[in-house]
XYZ file of C-alpha atoms in Angstrom:
617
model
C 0.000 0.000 0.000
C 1.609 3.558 -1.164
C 1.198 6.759 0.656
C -2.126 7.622 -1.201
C -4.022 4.600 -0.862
C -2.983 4.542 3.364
C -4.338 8.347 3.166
C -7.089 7.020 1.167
C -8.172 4.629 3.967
C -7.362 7.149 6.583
C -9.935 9.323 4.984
C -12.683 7.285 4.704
C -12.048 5.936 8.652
C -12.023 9.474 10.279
C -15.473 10.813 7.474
C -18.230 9.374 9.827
C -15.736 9.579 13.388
C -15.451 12.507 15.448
C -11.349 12.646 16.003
C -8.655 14.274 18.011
C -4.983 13.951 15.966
C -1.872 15.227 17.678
C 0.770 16.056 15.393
C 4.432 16.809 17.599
C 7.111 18.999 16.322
C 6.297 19.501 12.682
C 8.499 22.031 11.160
C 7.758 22.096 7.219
C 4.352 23.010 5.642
C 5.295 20.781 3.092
C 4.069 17.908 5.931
C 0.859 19.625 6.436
C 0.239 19.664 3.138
C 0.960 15.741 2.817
C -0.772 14.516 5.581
C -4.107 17.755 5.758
C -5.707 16.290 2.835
C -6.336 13.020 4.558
C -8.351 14.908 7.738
C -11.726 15.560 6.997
C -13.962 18.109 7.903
C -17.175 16.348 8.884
C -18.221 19.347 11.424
C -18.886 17.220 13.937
C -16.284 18.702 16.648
C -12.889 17.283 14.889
C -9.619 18.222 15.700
C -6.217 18.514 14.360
C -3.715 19.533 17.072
C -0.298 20.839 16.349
C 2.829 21.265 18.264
C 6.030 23.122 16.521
C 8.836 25.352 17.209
C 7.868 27.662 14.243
C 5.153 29.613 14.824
C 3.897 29.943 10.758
C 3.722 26.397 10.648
C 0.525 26.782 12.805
C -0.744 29.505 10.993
C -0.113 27.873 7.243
C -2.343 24.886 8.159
C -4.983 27.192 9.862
C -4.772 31.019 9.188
C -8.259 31.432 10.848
C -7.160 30.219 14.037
C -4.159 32.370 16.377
C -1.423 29.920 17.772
C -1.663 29.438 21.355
C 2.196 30.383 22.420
C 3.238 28.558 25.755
C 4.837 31.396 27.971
C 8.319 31.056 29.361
C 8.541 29.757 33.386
C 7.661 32.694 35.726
C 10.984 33.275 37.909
C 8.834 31.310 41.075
C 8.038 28.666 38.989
C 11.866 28.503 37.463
C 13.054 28.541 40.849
C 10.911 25.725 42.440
C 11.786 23.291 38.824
C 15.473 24.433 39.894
C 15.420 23.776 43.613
C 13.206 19.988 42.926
C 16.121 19.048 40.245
C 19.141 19.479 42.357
C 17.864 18.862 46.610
C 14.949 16.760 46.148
C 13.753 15.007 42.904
C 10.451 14.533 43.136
C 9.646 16.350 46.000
C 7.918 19.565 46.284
C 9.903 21.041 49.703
C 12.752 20.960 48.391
C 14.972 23.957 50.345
C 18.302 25.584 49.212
C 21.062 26.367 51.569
C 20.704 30.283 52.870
C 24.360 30.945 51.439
C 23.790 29.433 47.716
C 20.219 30.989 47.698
C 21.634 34.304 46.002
C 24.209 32.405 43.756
C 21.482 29.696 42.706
C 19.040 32.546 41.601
C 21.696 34.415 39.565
C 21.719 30.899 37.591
C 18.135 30.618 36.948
C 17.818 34.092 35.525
C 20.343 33.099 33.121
C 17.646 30.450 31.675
C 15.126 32.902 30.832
C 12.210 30.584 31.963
C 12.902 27.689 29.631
C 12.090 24.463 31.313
C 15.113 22.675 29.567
C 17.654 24.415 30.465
C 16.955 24.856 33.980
C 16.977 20.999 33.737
C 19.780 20.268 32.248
C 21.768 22.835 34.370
C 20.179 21.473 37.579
C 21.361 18.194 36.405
C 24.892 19.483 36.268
C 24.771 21.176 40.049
C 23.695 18.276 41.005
C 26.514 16.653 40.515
C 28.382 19.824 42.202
C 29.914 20.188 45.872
C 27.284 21.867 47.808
C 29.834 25.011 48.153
C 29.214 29.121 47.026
C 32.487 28.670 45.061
C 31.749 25.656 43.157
C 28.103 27.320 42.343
C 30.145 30.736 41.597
C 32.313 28.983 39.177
C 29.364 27.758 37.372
C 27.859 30.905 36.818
C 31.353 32.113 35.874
C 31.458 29.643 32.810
C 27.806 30.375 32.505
C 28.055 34.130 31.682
C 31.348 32.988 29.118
C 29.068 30.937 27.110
C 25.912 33.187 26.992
C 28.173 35.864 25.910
C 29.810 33.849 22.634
C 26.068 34.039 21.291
C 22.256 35.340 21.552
C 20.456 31.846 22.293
C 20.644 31.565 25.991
C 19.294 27.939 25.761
C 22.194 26.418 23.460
C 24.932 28.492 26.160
C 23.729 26.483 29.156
C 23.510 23.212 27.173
C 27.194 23.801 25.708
C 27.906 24.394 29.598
C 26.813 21.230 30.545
C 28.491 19.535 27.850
C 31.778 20.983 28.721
C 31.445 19.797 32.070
C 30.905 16.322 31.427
C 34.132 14.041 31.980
C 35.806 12.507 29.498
C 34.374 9.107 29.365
C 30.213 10.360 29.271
C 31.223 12.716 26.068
C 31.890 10.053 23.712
C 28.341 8.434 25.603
C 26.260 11.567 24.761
C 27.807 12.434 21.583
C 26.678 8.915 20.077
C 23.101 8.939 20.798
C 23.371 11.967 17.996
C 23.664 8.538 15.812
C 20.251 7.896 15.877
C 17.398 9.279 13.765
C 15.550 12.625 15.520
C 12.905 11.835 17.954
C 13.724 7.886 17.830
C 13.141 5.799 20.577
C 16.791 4.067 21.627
C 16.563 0.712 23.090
C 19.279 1.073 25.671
C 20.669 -3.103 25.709
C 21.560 -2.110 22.072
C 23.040 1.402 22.809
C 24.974 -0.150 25.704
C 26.367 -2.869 23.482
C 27.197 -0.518 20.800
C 29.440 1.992 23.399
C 31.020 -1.577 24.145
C 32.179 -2.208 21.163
C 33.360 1.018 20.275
C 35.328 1.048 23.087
C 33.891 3.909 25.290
C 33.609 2.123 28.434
C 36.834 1.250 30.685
C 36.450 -1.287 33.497
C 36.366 -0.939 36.885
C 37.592 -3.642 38.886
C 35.658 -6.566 38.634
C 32.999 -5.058 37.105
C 31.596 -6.230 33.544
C 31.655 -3.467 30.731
C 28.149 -3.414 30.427
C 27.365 -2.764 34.119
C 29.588 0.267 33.977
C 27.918 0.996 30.791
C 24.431 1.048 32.175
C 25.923 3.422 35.364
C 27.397 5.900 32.664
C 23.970 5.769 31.286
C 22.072 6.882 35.001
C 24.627 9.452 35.033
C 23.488 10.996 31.736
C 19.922 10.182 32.414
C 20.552 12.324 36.361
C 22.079 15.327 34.330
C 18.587 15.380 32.381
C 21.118 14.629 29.042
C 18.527 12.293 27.557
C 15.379 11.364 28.414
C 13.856 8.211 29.992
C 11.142 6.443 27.502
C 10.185 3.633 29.516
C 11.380 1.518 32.131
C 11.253 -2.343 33.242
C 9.607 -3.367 35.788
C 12.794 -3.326 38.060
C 13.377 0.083 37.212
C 15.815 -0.260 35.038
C 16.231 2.162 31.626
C 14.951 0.194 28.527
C 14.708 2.906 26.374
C 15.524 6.306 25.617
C 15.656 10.139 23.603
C 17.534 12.945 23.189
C 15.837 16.441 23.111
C 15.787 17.901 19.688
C 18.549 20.470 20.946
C 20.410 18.375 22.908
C 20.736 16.463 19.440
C 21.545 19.441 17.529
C 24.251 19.501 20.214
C 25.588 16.123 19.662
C 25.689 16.372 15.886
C 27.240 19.912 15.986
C 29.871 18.699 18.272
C 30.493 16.027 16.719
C 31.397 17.485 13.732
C 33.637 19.829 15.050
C 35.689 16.840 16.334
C 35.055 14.307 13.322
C 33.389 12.237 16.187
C 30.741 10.665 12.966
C 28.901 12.156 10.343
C 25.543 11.513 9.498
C 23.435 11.988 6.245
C 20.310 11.591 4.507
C 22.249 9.374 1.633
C 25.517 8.286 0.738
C 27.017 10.615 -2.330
C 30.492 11.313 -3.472
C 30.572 14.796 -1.880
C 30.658 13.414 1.639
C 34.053 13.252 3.487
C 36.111 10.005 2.922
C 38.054 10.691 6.535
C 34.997 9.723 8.526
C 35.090 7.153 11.172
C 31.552 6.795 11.993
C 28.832 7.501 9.341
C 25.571 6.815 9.888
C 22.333 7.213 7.261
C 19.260 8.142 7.907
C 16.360 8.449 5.356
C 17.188 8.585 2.180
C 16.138 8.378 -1.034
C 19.591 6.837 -2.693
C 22.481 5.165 -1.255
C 25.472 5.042 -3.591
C 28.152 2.758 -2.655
C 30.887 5.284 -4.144
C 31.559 7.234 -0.559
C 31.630 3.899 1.752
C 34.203 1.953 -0.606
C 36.471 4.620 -0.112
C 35.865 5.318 3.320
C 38.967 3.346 4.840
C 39.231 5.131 7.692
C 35.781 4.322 8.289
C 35.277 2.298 11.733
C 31.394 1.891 12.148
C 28.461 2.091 9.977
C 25.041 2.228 10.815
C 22.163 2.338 8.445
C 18.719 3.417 8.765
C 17.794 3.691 5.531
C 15.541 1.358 3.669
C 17.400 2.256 0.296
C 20.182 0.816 1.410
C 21.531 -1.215 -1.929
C 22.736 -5.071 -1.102
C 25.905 -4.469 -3.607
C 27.556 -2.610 -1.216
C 28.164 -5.426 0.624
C 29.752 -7.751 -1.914
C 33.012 -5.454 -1.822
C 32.644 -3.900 1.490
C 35.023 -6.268 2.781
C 38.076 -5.730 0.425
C 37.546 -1.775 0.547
C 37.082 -0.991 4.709
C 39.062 -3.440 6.388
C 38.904 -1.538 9.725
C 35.207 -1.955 10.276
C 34.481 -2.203 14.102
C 30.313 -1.921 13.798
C 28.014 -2.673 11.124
C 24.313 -2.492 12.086
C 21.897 -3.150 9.350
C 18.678 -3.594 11.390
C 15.688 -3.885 8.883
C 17.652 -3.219 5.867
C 16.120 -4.896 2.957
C 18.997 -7.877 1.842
C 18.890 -11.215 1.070
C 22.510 -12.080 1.510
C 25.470 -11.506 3.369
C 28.607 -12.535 1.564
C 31.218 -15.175 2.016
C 33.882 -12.263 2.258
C 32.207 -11.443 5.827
C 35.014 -12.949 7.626
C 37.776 -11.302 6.719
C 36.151 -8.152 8.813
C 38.144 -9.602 11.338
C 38.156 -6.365 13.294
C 34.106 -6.665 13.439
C 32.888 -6.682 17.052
C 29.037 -5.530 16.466
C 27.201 -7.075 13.898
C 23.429 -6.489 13.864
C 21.768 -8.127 10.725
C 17.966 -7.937 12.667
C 14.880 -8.170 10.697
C 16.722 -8.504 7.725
C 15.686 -11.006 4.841
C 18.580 -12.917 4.884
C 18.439 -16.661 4.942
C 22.261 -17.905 5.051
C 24.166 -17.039 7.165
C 28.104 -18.019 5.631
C 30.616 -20.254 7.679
C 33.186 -17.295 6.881
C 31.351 -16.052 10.326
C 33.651 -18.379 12.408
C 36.425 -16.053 11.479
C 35.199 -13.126 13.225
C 37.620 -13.729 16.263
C 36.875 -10.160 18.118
C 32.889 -10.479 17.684
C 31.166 -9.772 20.790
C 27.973 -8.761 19.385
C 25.845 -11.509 17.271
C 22.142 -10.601 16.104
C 19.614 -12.218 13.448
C 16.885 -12.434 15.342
C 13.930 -12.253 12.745
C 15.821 -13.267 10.011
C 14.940 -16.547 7.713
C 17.913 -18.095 8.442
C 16.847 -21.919 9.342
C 20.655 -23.256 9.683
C 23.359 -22.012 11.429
C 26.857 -22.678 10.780
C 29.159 -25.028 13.540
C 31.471 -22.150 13.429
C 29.454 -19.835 15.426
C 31.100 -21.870 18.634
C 34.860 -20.694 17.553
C 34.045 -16.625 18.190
C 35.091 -17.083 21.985
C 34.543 -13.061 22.767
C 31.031 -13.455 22.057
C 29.101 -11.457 24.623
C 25.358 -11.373 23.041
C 24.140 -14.047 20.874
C 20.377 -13.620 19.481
C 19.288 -15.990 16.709
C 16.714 -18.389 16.112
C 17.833 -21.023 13.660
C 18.827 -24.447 14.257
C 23.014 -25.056 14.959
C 23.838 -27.373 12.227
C 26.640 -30.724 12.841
C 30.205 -29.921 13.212
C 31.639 -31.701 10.090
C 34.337 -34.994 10.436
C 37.066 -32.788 8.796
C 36.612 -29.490 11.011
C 36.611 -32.029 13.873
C 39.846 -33.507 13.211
C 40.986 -29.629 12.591
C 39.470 -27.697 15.300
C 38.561 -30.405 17.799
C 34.618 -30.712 18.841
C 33.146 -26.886 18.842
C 30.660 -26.745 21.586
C 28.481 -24.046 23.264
C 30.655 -24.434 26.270
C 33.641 -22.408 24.627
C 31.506 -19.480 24.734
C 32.145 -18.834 28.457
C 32.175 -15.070 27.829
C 28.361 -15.042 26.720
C 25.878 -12.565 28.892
C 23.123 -13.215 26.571
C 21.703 -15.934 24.461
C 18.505 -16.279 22.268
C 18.795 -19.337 20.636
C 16.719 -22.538 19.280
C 17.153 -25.974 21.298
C 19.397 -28.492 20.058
C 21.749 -31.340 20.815
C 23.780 -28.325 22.605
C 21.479 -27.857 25.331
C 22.780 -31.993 26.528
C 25.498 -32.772 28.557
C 27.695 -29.773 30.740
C 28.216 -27.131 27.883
C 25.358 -25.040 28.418
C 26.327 -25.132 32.809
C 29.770 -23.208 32.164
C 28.413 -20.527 30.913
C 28.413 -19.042 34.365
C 28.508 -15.188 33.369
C 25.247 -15.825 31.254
C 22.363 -13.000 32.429
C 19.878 -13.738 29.400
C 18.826 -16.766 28.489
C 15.458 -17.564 25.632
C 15.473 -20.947 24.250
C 13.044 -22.264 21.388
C 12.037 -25.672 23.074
C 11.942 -28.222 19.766
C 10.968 -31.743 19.619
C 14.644 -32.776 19.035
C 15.667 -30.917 22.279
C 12.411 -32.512 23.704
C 14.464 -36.333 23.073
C 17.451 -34.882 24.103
C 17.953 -32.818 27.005
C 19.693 -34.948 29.711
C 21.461 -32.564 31.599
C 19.473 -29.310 30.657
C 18.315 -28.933 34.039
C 21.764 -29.260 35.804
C 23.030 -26.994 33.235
C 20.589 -24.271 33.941
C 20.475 -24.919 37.930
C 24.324 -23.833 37.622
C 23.549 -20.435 36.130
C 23.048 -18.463 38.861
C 24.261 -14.988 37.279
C 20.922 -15.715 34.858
C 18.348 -12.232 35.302
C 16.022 -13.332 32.786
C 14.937 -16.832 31.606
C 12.537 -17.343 29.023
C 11.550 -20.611 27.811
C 8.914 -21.083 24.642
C 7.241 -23.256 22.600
C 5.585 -21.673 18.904
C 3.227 -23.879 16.718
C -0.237 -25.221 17.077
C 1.364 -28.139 18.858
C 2.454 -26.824 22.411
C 5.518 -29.318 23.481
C 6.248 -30.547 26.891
C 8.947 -27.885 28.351
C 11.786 -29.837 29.759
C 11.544 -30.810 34.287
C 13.622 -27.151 35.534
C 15.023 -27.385 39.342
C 14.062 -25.170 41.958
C 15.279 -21.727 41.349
C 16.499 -21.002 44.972
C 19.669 -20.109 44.154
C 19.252 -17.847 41.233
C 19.228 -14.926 43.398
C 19.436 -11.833 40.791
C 16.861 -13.999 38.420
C 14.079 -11.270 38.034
C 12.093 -12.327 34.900
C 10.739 -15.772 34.382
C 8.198 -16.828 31.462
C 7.328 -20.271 30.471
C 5.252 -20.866 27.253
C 4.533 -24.422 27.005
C 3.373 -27.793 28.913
C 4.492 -28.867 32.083
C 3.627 -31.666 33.811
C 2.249 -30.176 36.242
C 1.563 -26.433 37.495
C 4.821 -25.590 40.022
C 2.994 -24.521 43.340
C 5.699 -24.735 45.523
C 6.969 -21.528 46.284
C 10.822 -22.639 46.777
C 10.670 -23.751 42.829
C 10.237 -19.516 42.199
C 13.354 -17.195 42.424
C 13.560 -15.698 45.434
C 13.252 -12.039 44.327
C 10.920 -12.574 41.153
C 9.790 -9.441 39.811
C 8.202 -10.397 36.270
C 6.597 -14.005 35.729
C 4.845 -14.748 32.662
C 3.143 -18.371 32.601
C 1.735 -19.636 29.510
C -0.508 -22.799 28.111
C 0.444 -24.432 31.294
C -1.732 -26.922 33.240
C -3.144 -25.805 36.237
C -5.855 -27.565 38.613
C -5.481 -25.751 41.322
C -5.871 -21.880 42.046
C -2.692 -20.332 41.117
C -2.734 -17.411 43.580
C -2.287 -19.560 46.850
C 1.649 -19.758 45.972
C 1.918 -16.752 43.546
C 0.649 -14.392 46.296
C 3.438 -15.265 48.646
C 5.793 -14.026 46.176
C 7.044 -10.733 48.264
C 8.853 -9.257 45.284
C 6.349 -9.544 42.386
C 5.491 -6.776 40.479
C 3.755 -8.474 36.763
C 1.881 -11.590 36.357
C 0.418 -12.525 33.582
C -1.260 -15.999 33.009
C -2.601 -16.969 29.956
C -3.724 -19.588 27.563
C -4.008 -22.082 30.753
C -5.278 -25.534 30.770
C -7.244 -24.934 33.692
C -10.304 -26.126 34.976
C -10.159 -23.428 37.738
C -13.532 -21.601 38.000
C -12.510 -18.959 41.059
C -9.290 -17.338 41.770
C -9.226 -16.201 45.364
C -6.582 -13.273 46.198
C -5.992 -13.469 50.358
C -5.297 -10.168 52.550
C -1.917 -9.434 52.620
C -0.753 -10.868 49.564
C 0.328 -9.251 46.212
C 1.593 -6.384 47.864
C 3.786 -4.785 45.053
C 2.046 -6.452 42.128
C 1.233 -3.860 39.748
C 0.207 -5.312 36.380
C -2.063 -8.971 36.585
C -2.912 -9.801 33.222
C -5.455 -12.918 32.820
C -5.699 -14.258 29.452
C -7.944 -17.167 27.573
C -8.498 -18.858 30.744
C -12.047 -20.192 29.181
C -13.364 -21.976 32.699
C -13.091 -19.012 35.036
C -15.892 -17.800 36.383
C -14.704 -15.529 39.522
C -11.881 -13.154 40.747
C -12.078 -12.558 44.513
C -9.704 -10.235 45.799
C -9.718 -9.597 49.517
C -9.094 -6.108 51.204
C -5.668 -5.395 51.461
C -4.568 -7.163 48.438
C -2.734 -5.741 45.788
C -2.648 -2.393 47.042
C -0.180 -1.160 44.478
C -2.061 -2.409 41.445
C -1.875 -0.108 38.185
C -2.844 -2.344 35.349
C -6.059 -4.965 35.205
C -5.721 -6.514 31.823
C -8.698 -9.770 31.607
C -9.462 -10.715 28.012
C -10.713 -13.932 26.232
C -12.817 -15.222 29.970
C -15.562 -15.434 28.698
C -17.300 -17.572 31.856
C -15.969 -14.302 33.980
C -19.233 -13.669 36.248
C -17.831 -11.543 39.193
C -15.120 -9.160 40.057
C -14.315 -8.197 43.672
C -16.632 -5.132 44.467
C -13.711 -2.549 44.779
C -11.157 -4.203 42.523
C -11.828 -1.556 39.815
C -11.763 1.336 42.473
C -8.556 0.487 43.850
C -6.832 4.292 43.669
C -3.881 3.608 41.796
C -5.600 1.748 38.886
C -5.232 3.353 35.444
C-alpha cells in the first residue's frame, strides 16, 4: 500500500468519526500539506492539534485560528523546577542552603524561563559540591558561554556539555547517531558503546554494568530522556531532546566524532570514522568503498543497496560496527570474515536466509544478532568466536563436520564462556555440561523443539548452575504446544528477576521454593493448572507483573488473600475459558496499576472494589 491509498483509507475511517490527531514537532508546511488532505472536515467537533517550534507552521495549516504560544517559566516557577532538580527530585519542599540561595538565583535568571535548560543545568549542580564557590564557578562559565552568542538555551547546554568528563562525552555524543525523535533501546546502545570502546572497566565489574551506570549518570544530568522503564526500574529505552541532538551532531562534527546523512554521495568526506544514514532516497556505494578510515556504519535507511556489501570487505578493512537492522537484503557474503576487526554485527529483521561459515572467522565479535531473520541453519562455526558477549538468533546449529573435527577439535556451546546473553533454538547443545559453564550468562530464551524434547539430559543441571541468569525465558511456537523440559528449583538464582514459560508442564509448580527468590516479572503460559494459582503466587514478596494466559485450567474462582500481592502492579489474565470468579480480599494488591482480563468469557464476578482500587489506570 503507497502513501495515497494509506491516506485514502485514513480518509474514509475518520469521514463518519469525530477525532482528536496530535501532530508533535512539525516544522515544514510541506508535511501539512501531505498529511491535511487526509483529515476531513465532517463538522462534527474534529480536531487537528499541532505542536512546533515555528510559529507559521501553525498559521499555514490554519490562518483562521491564532497559535496558542506557551509562555516562558515565571521566575517562582523557574526557581521551584530548579530547587526539585538538584535537593529533592520529586519532591515539592525541596529547600536551598541560605548561602547558595543568592548564587542559585543568579543561575536561573540566566535560563530565561525555559524548562530545559533549567533541567539540564540542575542536572549538572547536582553533581556539584554543595559550596558558594563551586556554584560561583558555574555561573562564571555560565556568563562565558551566553556571551559567545544570543540563544541563551544552546549556552547552558554547551555548559553542561563541557562539564561532562571525558568518558560520558563520547556516551552523549553517540546517541546523535540515531534518527531525531527515535526511541533508543538502551541493551543495544549499551552494546554498541562496548564495542566502540567507550567504556573502561572498573575492577571486577563487567563493561556493560559500567555501561548502564554511565547511562544513570546521563539520564541524572537530564542529558537524555527516559522512555520507559522495566519493571525493576531499570532504563529500557531512551531520547535525546531535539537540541540536545543538535548539540551532539554539531559537536560532533567539530571533532570528526561521525557524520551523518540523509544518503551516501560522493561529496561526503572520505576521513569519517563513523557515518551513519538516515532516510534517504539513494544510497550510492561510491563514498563507503572509499571510506577506509571508516570504523562503524550504521544504516537506517531502507534504500540501502545489497551491492555494497559484496566489496565492502576488500575496501574498509577496519570496520568495528556494522548495524543493518531492517535493511532490505537477502545475503550476506562469504567475504564477511575477513572483517576480522568486526565486534558488532546487527543483521535484525533482515531477509537474509544464510548465514556463511566465513562467520567463524570473526575472532573479536562480541555482538551476534539475526533475530527475525529466515535463516533456518546455522553454521558449527558460530562456537569458535570465543569473545562473544550477546548471541540472538533463532535457527537451528547445524553438525560440526568430520574434517573441522579432526581440525578444530569438537566446537561446543561451552567455549563461549564469555556469553551474557543468548537467544537461541534448542538443540543437541542444550545436553550434557556445555550449556552449565556458561556461568557469566544473564539472558537466556530458548526455542524448546521436539529434538531438544528427546534430548535434554542434563538441561536442568546446566541451567540450575547459572546463577548470574536475570532473565529466563523458555517457549514453545506452533499449534502443537511441546512438553517444556523438568527445571530445578530456582532457589539459588538470586538476581533472576524475569521468568516466562510458554509451554506444557507436567504439572503447574505450586511450591513456592521452585520460584526465584526475588521474582519481579513471571509470565506463565498454556500451562496446566488444577489448582488456584494465587495460593503460591501471592506469597511471592517481590512480584510486580503476572500474567497468566492460555491455561489448561479447569479453575472456575481465583481467590486473592489479605496481605498478599503487595507490590504487584500489572495482573494480566488471558484465555483462561473456565473461570468464572476473581475474589480479591481487602488489602490485596494495594499497588495495582494495570487490570488486563481478556478472552474469559465464563468471567461472572469481580471483587466489588477491585476496579476502584486508587492507583488503577
Amino acid at each position: 500500500m503507497n502513501e495515497s491509498d494509506l491516506g485514502n483509507s485514513l480518509r474514509d475511517y475518520l469521514t463518519t468519526r469525530k477525532y482528536l490527531i496530535f501532530m508533535d514537532d512539525m516544522w515544514r508546511n510541506e508535511a501539512w500539506d501531505r498529511l491535511g488532505l487526509y483529515f476531513p472536515d465532517s463538522v462534527n467537533g474534529s480536531r487537528v492539534l499541532i505542536t512546533s517550534r515555528n510559529k507559521e507552521i501553525g498559521l499555514y495549516a490554519d490562518p483562521q485560528t491564532i497559535p496558542h504560544e506557551l509562555s516562558f517559566l515565571t521566575e517562582e516557577e523557574s526557581w521551584e523546577l530548579f530547587l526539585k532538580k538538584i535537593f529533592l527530585a520529586g519532591s515539592a519542599n525541596a529547600v536551598c542552603p541560605r548561602e547558595l540561595e543568592e548564587l542559585g538565583k543568579k543561575i536561573v535568571a540566566n535560563c530565561g524561563g525555559l524548562p530545559l535548560a533549567i533541567v539540564v543545568l540542575g542536572g549538572l549542580l547536582s553533581r556539584k559540591e554543595k559550596t558558594p564557590l563551586s556554584w560561583q564557578k558555574v555561573l562564571d562559565s555560565l556568563t562565558w558561554h551566553l556571551n559567545q552568542g544570543p540563544d541563551s538555551c544552546l549556552g547552558v547546554l554547551a555548559l553542561s556539555y563541557n562539564d561532562m568528563p571525558y568518558y560520558l562525552k563520547s556516551c552523549f555524543l553517540y546517541c546523535g547517531l540515531f534518527p531525531e525523535d527515535s526511541e533508543i533501546r538502551t541493551d543495544k546502545l549499551i552494546r554498541l558503546w562496548v564495542a566502540e570502546g567507550f567504556i573502561q572497566r572498573r575492577g571486577e565489574e563487567i563493561a556493560e554494568d559500567v555501561a548502564e551506570d554511565h547511562l544513570q549518570e546521563l539520564v541524572h544530568r537530564s542529558m537524555i530522556q527516559v522512555a520507559a522503564r522495566s519493571f525493576d526500574g531499570r532504563v529500557m529505552s531512551c531520547r535525546m531532546h531535539d537540541l540536545l541532538r543538535d548539540l551532539a551532531i554539531s559537536e560532533a562534527k567539530d571533532t570528526k566524532f561521525f557524520e551523518g546523512y540523509e544518503s551516501i554521495d560522493s561529496t561526503s568526506p572520505v576521513s569519517v570514522r563513523r557515518l551513519t544514514i538516515h532516510q534517504g532516497k539513494k544510497t550510492n556505494s561510491k563514498h563507503l568503498h572509499t571510506s577506509r578510515s571508516l570504523r562503524s556504519f550504521i544504516c537506517f535507511s531502507i534504500c540501502f543497496q545489497e551491492n555494497i556489501l559484496r566489496s565492502l570487505h576488500r575496501r574498509v578493512k577496519l570496520l568495528t560496527v556494522l548495524d543493518l537492522e531492517r535493511m532490505p537484503i537477502n545475503t550476506i557474503p562469504e567475504g564477511i570474515g575477513e572483517l576480522i576487526h568486526l565486534k558488532y554485527l546487527c543483521l535484525r529483521r533482515t531477509r537474509i536466509k544464510r548465514l556463511p561459515s566465513s562467520i567463524g572467522r570473526l575472532r573479536n565479535l562480541q555482538t551476534l544478532d539475526f533475530r527475525g531473520t529466515l535463516i533456518e541453519i546455522i553454521p558449527s562455526t558460530i562456537w569458535k568466536l570465543h569473545h562473544l558477549r550477546h548471541l540472538y538468533c533463532r535457527g537451528v546449529v547445524s553438525s560440526q563436520s568430520v574434517i573441522d573435527k579432526c581440525r578444530n577439535g569438537p566446537l561446543r556451546v561451552g567455549h563461549l564462556t564469555n556469553l551474557q546473553s543468548l537467544g537461541l533454538r534448542a538443540g543437541s547443545w542444550c545436553c550434557g555440561e556445555g550449556l552449565g559453564k556458561l556461568v557469566e550468562l544473564r539472558e537466556l530464551t530458548i526455542e524448546w523443539t521436539k529434538i531438544a524434547q528427546t534430548k535434554n539430559h542434563g538441561f536442568s543441571e546446566s541451567v540450575k548452575k547459572l546463577t548470574a541468569l536475570q532473565s529466563l525465558r523458555l517457549y514453545t511456537l506452533g499449534e502443537e504446544m511441546l512438553t517444556l523440559p523438568h527445571l530445578m528449583p530456582f532457589s539459588d538464582h538470586t538476581y533472576l528477576y524475569h521468568l516466562s514459560l510458554s509451554g506444557r508442564l507436567e504439572r503447574f509448580p505450586d511450591e513456592i521454593e521452585f520460584y526465584p527468590p526475588n521474582l519481579i516479572s513471571l509470565e506463565l503460559e498454556c500451562l496446566n493448572i488444577e489448582q488456584d494459582p494465587m495460593v503460591t503466587l501471592e506469597k511471592l514478596p517481590n512480584l510486580r507483573f503476572l500474567m497468566l494466559s492460555l491455561c489448561s485450567s479447569m479453575v472456575k474462582k481465583m481467590v486473592c488473600t489479605s496481605g498478599g500481592f503487595l507490590q504487584l502492579e500489572t495482573l494480566m489474565l488471558w484465555g483462561l475459558k473456565e473461570l468464572e470468579e476473581l475474589i480479591v480480599e481487602e488489602g490485596e494488591m494495594p499497588d495495582l496499576k494495570d487490570l488486563v482480563i481478556d478472552t474469559c468469557p465464563k468471567m461472572k464476578r469481580l471483587s466489588h472494589g477491585l476496579l476502584q482500587r486508587k492507583k488503577l489506570q
